[in-house]
Coordinates of C-alpha atoms in Angstrom, one line a residue:
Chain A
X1 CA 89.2 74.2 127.9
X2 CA 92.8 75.1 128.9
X3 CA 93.9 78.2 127.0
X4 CA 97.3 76.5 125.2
X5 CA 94.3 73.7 124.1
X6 CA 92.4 76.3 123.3
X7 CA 94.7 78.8 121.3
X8 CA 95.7 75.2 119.4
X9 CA 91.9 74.7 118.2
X10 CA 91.8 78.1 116.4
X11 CA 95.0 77.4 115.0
X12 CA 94.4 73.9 114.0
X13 CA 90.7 74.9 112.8
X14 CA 92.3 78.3 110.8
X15 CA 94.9 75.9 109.0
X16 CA 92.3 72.9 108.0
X17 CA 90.6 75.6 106.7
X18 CA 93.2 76.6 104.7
X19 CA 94.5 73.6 103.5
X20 CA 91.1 72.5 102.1
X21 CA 90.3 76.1 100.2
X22 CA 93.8 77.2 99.7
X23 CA 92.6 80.8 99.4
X24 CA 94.9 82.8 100.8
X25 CA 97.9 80.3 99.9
X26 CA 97.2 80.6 96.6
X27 CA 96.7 84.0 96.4
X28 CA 100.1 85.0 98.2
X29 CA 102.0 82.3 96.1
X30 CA 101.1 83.8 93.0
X31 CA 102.5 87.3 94.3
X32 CA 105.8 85.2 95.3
X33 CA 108.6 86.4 92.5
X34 CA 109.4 89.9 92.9
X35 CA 110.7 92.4 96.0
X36 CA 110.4 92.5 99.9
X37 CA 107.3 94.7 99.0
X38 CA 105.3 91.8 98.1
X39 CA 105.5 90.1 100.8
X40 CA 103.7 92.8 102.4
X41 CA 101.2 93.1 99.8
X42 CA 100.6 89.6 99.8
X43 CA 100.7 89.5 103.2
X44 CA 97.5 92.0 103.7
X45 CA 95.8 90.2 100.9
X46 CA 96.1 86.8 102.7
X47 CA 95.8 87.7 106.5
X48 CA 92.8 90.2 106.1
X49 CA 90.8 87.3 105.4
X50 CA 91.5 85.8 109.0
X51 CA 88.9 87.5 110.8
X52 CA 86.3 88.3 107.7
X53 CA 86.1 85.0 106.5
X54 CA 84.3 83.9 110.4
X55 CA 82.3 87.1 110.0
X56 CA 80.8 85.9 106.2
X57 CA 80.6 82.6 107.4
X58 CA 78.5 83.5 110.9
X59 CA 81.0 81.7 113.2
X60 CA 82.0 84.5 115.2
X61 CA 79.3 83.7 117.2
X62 CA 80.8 79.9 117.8
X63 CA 83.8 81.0 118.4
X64 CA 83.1 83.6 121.4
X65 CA 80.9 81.1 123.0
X66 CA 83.6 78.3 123.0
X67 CA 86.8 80.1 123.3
X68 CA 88.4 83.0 125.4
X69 CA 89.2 86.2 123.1
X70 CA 93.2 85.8 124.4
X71 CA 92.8 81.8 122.6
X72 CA 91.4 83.3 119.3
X73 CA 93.9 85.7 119.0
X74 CA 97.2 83.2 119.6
X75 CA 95.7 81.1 117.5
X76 CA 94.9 83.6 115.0
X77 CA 98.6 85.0 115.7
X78 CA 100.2 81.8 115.6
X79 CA 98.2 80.6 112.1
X80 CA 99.5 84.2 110.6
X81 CA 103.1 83.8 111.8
X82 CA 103.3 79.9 109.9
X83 CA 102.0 81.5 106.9
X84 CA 104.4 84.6 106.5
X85 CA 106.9 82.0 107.8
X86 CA 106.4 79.8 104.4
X87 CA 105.6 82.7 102.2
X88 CA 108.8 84.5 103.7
X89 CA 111.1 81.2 103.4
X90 CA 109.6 80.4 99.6
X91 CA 110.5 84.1 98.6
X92 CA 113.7 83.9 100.0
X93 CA 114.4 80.8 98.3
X94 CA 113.5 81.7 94.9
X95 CA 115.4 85.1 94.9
X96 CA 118.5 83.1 96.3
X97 CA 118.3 81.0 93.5
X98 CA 117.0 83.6 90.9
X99 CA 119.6 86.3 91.4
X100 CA 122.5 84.5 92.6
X101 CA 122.7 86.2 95.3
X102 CA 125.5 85.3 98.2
X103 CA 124.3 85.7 101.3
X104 CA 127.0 86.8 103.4
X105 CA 125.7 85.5 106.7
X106 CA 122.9 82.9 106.3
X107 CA 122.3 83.3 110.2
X108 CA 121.8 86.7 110.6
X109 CA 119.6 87.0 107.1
X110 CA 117.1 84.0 109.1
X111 CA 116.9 85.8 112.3
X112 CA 115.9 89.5 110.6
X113 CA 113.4 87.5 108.5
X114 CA 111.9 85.6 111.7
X115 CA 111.7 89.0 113.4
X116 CA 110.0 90.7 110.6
X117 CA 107.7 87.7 109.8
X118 CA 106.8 87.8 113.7
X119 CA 106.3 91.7 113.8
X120 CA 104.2 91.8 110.2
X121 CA 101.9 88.6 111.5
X122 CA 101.7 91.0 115.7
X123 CA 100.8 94.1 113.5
X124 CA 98.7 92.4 111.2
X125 CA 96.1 90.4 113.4
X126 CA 95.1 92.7 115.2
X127 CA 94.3 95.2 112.3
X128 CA 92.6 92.2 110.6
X129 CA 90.1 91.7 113.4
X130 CA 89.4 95.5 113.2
X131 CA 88.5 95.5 109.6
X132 CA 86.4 92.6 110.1
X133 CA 84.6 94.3 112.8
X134 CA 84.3 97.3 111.1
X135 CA 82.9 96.3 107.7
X136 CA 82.7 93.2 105.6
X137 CA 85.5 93.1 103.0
X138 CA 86.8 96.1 103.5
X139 CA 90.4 95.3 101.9
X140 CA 91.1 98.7 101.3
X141 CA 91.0 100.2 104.3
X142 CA 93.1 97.5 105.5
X143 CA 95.8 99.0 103.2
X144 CA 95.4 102.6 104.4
X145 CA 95.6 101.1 108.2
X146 CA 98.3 98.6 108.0
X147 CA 101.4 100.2 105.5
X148 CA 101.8 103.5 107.5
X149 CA 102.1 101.5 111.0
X150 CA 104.5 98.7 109.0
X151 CA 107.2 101.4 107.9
X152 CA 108.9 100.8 111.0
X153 CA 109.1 97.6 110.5
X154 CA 109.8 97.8 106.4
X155 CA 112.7 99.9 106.9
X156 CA 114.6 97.9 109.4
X157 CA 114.0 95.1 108.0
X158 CA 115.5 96.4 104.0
X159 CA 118.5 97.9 106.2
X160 CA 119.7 94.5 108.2
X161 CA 118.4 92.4 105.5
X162 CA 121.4 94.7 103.7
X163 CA 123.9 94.1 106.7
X164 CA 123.1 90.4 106.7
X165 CA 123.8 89.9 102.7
X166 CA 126.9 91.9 103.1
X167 CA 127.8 89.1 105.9
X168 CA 127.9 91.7 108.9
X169 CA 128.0 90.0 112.3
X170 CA 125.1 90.1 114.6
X171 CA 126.7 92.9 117.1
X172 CA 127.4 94.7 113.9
X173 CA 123.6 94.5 113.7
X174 CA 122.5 94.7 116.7
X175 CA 120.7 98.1 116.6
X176 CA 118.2 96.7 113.8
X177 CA 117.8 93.3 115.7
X178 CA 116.7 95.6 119.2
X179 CA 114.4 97.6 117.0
X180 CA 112.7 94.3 115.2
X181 CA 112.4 92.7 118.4
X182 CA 110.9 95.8 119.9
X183 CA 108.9 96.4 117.3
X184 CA 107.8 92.7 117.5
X185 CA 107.0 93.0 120.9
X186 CA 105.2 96.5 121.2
X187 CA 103.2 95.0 118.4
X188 CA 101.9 92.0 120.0
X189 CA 101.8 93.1 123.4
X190 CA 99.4 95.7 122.6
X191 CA 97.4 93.1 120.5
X192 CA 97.1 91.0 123.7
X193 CA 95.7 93.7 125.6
X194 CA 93.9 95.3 122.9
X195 CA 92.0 92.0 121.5
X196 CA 89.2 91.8 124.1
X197 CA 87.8 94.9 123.0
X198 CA 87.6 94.1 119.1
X199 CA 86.5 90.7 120.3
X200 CA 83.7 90.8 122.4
X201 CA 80.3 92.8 121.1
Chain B
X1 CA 50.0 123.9 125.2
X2 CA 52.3 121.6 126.9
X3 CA 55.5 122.0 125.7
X4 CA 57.7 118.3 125.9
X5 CA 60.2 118.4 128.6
X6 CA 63.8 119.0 127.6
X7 CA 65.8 116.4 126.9
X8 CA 69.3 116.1 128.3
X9 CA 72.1 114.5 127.3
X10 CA 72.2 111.1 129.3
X11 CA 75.4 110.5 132.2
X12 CA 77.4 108.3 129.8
X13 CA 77.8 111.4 127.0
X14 CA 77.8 114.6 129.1
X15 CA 81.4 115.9 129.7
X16 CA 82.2 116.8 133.1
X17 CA 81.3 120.6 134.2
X18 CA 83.9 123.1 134.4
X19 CA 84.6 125.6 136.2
X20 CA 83.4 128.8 134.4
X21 CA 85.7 131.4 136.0
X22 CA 88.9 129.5 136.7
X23 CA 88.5 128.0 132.7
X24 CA 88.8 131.3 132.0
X25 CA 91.9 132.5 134.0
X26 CA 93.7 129.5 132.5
X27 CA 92.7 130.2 129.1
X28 CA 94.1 134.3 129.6
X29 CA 97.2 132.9 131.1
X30 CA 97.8 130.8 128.0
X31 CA 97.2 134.2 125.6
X32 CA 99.4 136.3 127.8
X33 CA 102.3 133.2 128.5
X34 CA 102.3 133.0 124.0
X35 CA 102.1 136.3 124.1
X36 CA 105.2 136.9 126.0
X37 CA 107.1 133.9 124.2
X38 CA 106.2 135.3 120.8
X39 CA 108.0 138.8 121.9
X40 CA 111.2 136.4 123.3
X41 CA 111.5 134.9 120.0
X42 CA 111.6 137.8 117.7
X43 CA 113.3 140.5 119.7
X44 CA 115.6 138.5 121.7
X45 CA 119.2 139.0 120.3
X46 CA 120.5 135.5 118.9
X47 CA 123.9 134.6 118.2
X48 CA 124.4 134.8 114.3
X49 CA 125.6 131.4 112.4
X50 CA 126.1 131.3 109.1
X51 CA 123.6 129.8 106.8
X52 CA 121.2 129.6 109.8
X53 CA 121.4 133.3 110.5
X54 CA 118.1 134.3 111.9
X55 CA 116.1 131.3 110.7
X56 CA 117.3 129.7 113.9
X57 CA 114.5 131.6 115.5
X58 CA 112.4 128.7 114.1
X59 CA 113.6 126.5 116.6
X60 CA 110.9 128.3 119.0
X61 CA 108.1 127.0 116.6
X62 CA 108.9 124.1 114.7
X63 CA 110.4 121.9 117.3
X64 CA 107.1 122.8 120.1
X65 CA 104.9 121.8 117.1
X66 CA 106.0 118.2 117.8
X67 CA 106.2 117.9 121.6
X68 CA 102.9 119.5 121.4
X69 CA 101.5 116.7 118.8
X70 CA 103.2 114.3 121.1
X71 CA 101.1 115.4 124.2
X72 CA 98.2 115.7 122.3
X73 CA 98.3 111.5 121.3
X74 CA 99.2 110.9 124.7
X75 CA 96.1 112.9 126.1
X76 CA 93.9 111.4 123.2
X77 CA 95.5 107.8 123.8
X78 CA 94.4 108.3 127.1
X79 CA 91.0 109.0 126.9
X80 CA 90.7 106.4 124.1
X81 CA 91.7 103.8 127.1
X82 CA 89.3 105.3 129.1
X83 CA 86.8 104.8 126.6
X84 CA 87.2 101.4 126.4
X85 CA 87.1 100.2 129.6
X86 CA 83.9 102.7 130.8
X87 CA 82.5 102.9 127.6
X88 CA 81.2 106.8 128.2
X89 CA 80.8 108.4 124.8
X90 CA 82.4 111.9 126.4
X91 CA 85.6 110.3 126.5
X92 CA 85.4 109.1 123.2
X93 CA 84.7 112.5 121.7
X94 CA 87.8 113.6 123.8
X95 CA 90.2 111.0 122.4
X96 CA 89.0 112.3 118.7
X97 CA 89.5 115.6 119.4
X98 CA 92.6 115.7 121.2
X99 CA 93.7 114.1 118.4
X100 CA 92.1 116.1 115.6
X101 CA 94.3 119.0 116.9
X102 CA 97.5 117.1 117.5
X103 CA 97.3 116.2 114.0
X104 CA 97.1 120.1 113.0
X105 CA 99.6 120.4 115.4
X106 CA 101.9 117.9 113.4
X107 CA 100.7 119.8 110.1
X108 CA 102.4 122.7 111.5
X109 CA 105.2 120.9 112.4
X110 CA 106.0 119.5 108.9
X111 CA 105.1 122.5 107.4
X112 CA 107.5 124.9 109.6
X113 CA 110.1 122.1 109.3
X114 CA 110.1 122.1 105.5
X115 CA 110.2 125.6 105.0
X116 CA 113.4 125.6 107.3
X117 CA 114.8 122.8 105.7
X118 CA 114.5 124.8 101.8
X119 CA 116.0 127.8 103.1
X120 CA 119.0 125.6 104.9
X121 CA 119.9 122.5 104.0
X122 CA 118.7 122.5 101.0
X123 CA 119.7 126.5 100.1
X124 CA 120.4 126.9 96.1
X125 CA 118.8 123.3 95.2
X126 CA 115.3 124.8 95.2
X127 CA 114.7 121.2 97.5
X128 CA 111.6 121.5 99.4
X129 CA 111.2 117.7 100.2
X130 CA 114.7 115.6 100.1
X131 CA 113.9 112.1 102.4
X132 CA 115.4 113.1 104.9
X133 CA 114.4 110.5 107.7
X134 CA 113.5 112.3 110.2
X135 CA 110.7 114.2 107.9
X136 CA 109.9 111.5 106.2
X137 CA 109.3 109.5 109.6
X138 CA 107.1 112.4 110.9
X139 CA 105.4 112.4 107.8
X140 CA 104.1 108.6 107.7
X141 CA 103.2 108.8 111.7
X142 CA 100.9 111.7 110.2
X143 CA 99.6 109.2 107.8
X144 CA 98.7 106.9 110.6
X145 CA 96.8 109.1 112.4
X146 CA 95.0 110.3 109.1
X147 CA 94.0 106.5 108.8
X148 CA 92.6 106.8 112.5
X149 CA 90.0 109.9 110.7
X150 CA 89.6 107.5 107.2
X151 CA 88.4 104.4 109.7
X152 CA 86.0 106.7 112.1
X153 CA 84.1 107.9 108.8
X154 CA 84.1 104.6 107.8
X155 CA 81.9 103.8 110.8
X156 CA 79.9 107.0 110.7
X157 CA 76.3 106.2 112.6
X158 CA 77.6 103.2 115.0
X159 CA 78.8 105.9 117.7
X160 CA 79.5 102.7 120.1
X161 CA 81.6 100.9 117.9
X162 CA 83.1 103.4 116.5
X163 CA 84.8 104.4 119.8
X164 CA 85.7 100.9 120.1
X165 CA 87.0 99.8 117.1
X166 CA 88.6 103.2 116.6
X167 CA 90.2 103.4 119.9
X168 CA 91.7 100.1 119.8
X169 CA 93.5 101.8 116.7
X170 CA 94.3 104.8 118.2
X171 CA 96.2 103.0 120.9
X172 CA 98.0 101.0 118.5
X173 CA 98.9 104.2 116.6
X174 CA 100.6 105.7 119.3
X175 CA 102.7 102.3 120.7
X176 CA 104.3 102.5 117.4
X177 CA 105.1 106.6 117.9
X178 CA 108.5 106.4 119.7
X179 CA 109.6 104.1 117.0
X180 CA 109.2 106.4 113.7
X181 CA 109.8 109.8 116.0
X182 CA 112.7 108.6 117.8
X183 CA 114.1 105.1 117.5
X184 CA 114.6 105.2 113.8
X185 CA 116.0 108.4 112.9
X186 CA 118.2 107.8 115.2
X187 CA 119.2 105.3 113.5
X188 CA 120.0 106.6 109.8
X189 CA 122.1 109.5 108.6
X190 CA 120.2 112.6 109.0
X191 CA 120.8 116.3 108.6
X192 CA 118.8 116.7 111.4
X193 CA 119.9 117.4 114.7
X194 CA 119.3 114.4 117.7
X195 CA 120.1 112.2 114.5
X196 CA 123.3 110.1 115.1
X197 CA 126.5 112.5 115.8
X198 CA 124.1 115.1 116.1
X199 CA 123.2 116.3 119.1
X200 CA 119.9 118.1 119.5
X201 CA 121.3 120.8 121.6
X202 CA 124.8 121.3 120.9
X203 CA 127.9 123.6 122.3
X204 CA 127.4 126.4 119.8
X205 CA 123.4 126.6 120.7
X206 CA 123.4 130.0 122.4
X207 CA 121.6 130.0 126.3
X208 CA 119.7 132.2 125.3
X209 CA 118.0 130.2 122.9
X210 CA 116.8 127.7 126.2
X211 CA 115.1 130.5 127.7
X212 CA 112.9 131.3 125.0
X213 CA 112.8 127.4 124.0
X214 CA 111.6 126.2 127.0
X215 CA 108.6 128.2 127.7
X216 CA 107.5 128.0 124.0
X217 CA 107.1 124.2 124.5
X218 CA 105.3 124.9 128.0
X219 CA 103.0 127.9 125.7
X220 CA 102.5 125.7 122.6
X221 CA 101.1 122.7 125.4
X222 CA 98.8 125.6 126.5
X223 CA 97.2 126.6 123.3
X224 CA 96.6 122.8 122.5
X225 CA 94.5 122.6 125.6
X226 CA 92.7 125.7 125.0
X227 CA 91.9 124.9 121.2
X228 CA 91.1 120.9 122.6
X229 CA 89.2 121.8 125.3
X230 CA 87.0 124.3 123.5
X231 CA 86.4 121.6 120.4
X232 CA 85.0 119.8 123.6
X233 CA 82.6 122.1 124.9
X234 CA 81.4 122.5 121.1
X235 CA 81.3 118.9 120.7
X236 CA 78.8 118.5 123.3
X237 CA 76.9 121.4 122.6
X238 CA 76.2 120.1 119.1
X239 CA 75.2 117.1 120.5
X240 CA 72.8 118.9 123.0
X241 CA 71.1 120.5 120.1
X242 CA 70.7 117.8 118.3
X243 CA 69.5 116.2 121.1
X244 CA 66.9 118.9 121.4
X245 CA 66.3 119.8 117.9
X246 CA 64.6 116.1 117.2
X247 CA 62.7 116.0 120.6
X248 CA 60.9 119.1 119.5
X249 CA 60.6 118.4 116.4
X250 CA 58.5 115.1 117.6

């Protein structure tokens, strides 16, 4: 199997999945109407289930055999990214037309979120398959891992989220948008090279 | 009476030997090069600034604490790597200790830092904690690598995974470092110095304050690989008797 096909399947297979059980949907939708915050919260509610929900159902197993660990984890990645991207967009949405709030520069507000949605989902996956590896349902521990190592990322994103409703201009930004996309990328990076080992027994 | 033959720790989880003699010379350069430093700092004359006056001497302690808990990740980051790819348990136990005391080292750190910060910035508020970024940075990359302690006790018994799943953390922990220690604070209004328009060593910091600075940083490295090395040698040693203690017991 050719790893883009590959990475595709997980993804595809994570999303049927979804779509029939609507668990974590449903459980971040509720969470939708109040601060930045939840979307974290919601976010670690939703994605720890990635990697636990092949461990309670036994597919782990499947899923080593068939795929390469670099596929599960793009997949995995890629799954995570679509759903902070809807949660993200639906929360954005509703506050926008909640509070009235005028965005001073719709561009610049998209591209933070799209950073922070890719740096919460890089963080986030990796950490998942690390609880799920290290005890079944352990949802609290994902918590004590995961909202120390997203400060970074929390505070960068509250700051240009700031610039970007004050309609700042993206060079007026620019130190927040280097520091999400390194964040982003330090995140993920280390999750490609990390993976194998919480992957393979 | 046959007595059952000694059992010895196998190749993967015996740390390599040391040299007895030339451990010890570096270990008595380390007391005498702290030793020196820790005369420097008091009796060395320092330029006195107002409010600061002689508190500035803390700038031999509090600001080593960090390098010091920097080196220590890096050393225990390393030896986490190493785990992973030979899977030797020694290394393991090196990665946790190295960071065990670059976490006390940090301790240190935040404590020496607030302690300045009540007697200086915030002198006649009675402040001992005001957000500052900087602190408050320093103080949720300690809560990271307290999580890396919470998630090894959570795997207590499974010494193999453990060191996997663990280290995988601990690598992760310290990618993010540079960001909360230095990208970031760099970033927002601080009082402290390196903090933007603030240069961490400025015109009116007195030469004589590098002198003593420098080899403090050098003496404080020293003492962490003193205290880390010996948590090493006791680490195995426990595990040796253990070892023992169950063979004999049958």
């Amino acid at each position: 199997m050719n790893w883009i096909a590959g990475a595709w399947a997980v993804f595809r297979k994570d999303l049927q999945l979804e779509l029939r059980s609507r668990y974590a949907l449903s459980t971040l939708l509720l969470f939708v109407l109040s601060t930045t915050l939840v979307v974290l919260f919601a976010a670690a509610l939703g994605l720890g289930r990635a990697f636990v929900r092949e461990e309670e159902r036994g597919t782990v197993l499947l899923l080593r055999l068939h795929t390469r660990p670099s596929m599960v984890y793009a997949g995995k990645l890629l799954f995570n990214v679509l759903l902070i991207g809807v949660l993200t967009m639906v929360t954005a949405a509703a506050f926008g037309l909640l509070l009235g709030l005028p965005v001073g520069a719709p561009g610049l507000l998209a591209t933070v979120l799209a950073l922070g949605a890719l740096g919460l989902a890089g963080a986030t996956t990796l950490l998942a398959a690390l609880i799920a590896r290290a005890s079944t349902g352990g949802g609290a521990l994902l918590t004590v891992l995961l909202f120390p190592l997203l400060a970074p990322l929390l505070v960068s994103v509250v700051s240009a989220t700031q610039e970007a409703l004050a309609g700042a201009s993206f060079a007026a930004a620019g130190e927040e948008l280097l520091t999400l996309v390194g964040f982003a990328g330090v995140t993920i990076t280390a999750s490609v090279l990390l993976f194998d080992y919480v992957w393979e027994e | 009476m046959n007595t059952p033959a000694v059992p010895e720790l196998s190749e993967k989880e015996r740390p390599p030997q040391v040299h007895r003699r030339r451990y010890r010379w570096g270990r008595n350069a380390v007391v005498a090069w702290l030793t020196a430093v820790l005369l420097g700092a008091f009796l060395l004359d320092i330029p006195r600034i107002n409010i600061l006056e002689h508190t500035a001497r803390n700038l031999y302690f509090h600001v080593p604490m960090w390098f010091t808990m920097m080196a220590a990740f890096v050393v225990a980051a390393y030896h986490a790597g190493g785990f992973l790819r030979s899977g030797r348990l020694a290394r393991d136990t090196r990665a946790f200790e190295a960071a065990r005391v670059g976490t006390l080292f940090g301790l240190v750190g935040l404590v020496t830092g607030m302690v300045w910060a009540r007697f200086t910035w915030y002198r006649g508020t009675g402040l001992w904690w005001n957000f500052d970024p900087k602190q408050t940075m320093a103080a949720v990359q300690l809560l990271i690598f307290g999580a890396y302690f919470v998630l090894r006790s959570a795997l207590e018994g499974q010494p193999e995974k453990r060191g996997r799943i663990s280290g995988v953390y601990l690598l992760f922990a310290v990618a993010v470092m540079p960001f909360l220690l230095y990208v970031l604070p760099r970033q927002m209004e601080s009082l402290h110095p390196g903090a933007e328009g603030n240069p961490a060593f400025s015109d009116i910091t007195a030469p004589i304050m590098r002198v003593v600075f420098y080899p403090s940083v050098i003496g404080f490295i020293g003492l962490f690989w003193v205290l880390y090395t010996q948590r090493v040698r006791a680490a195995a040693l426990e595990m040796r008797a253990r070892l023992r203690d169950s063979a004999f017991r049958g």
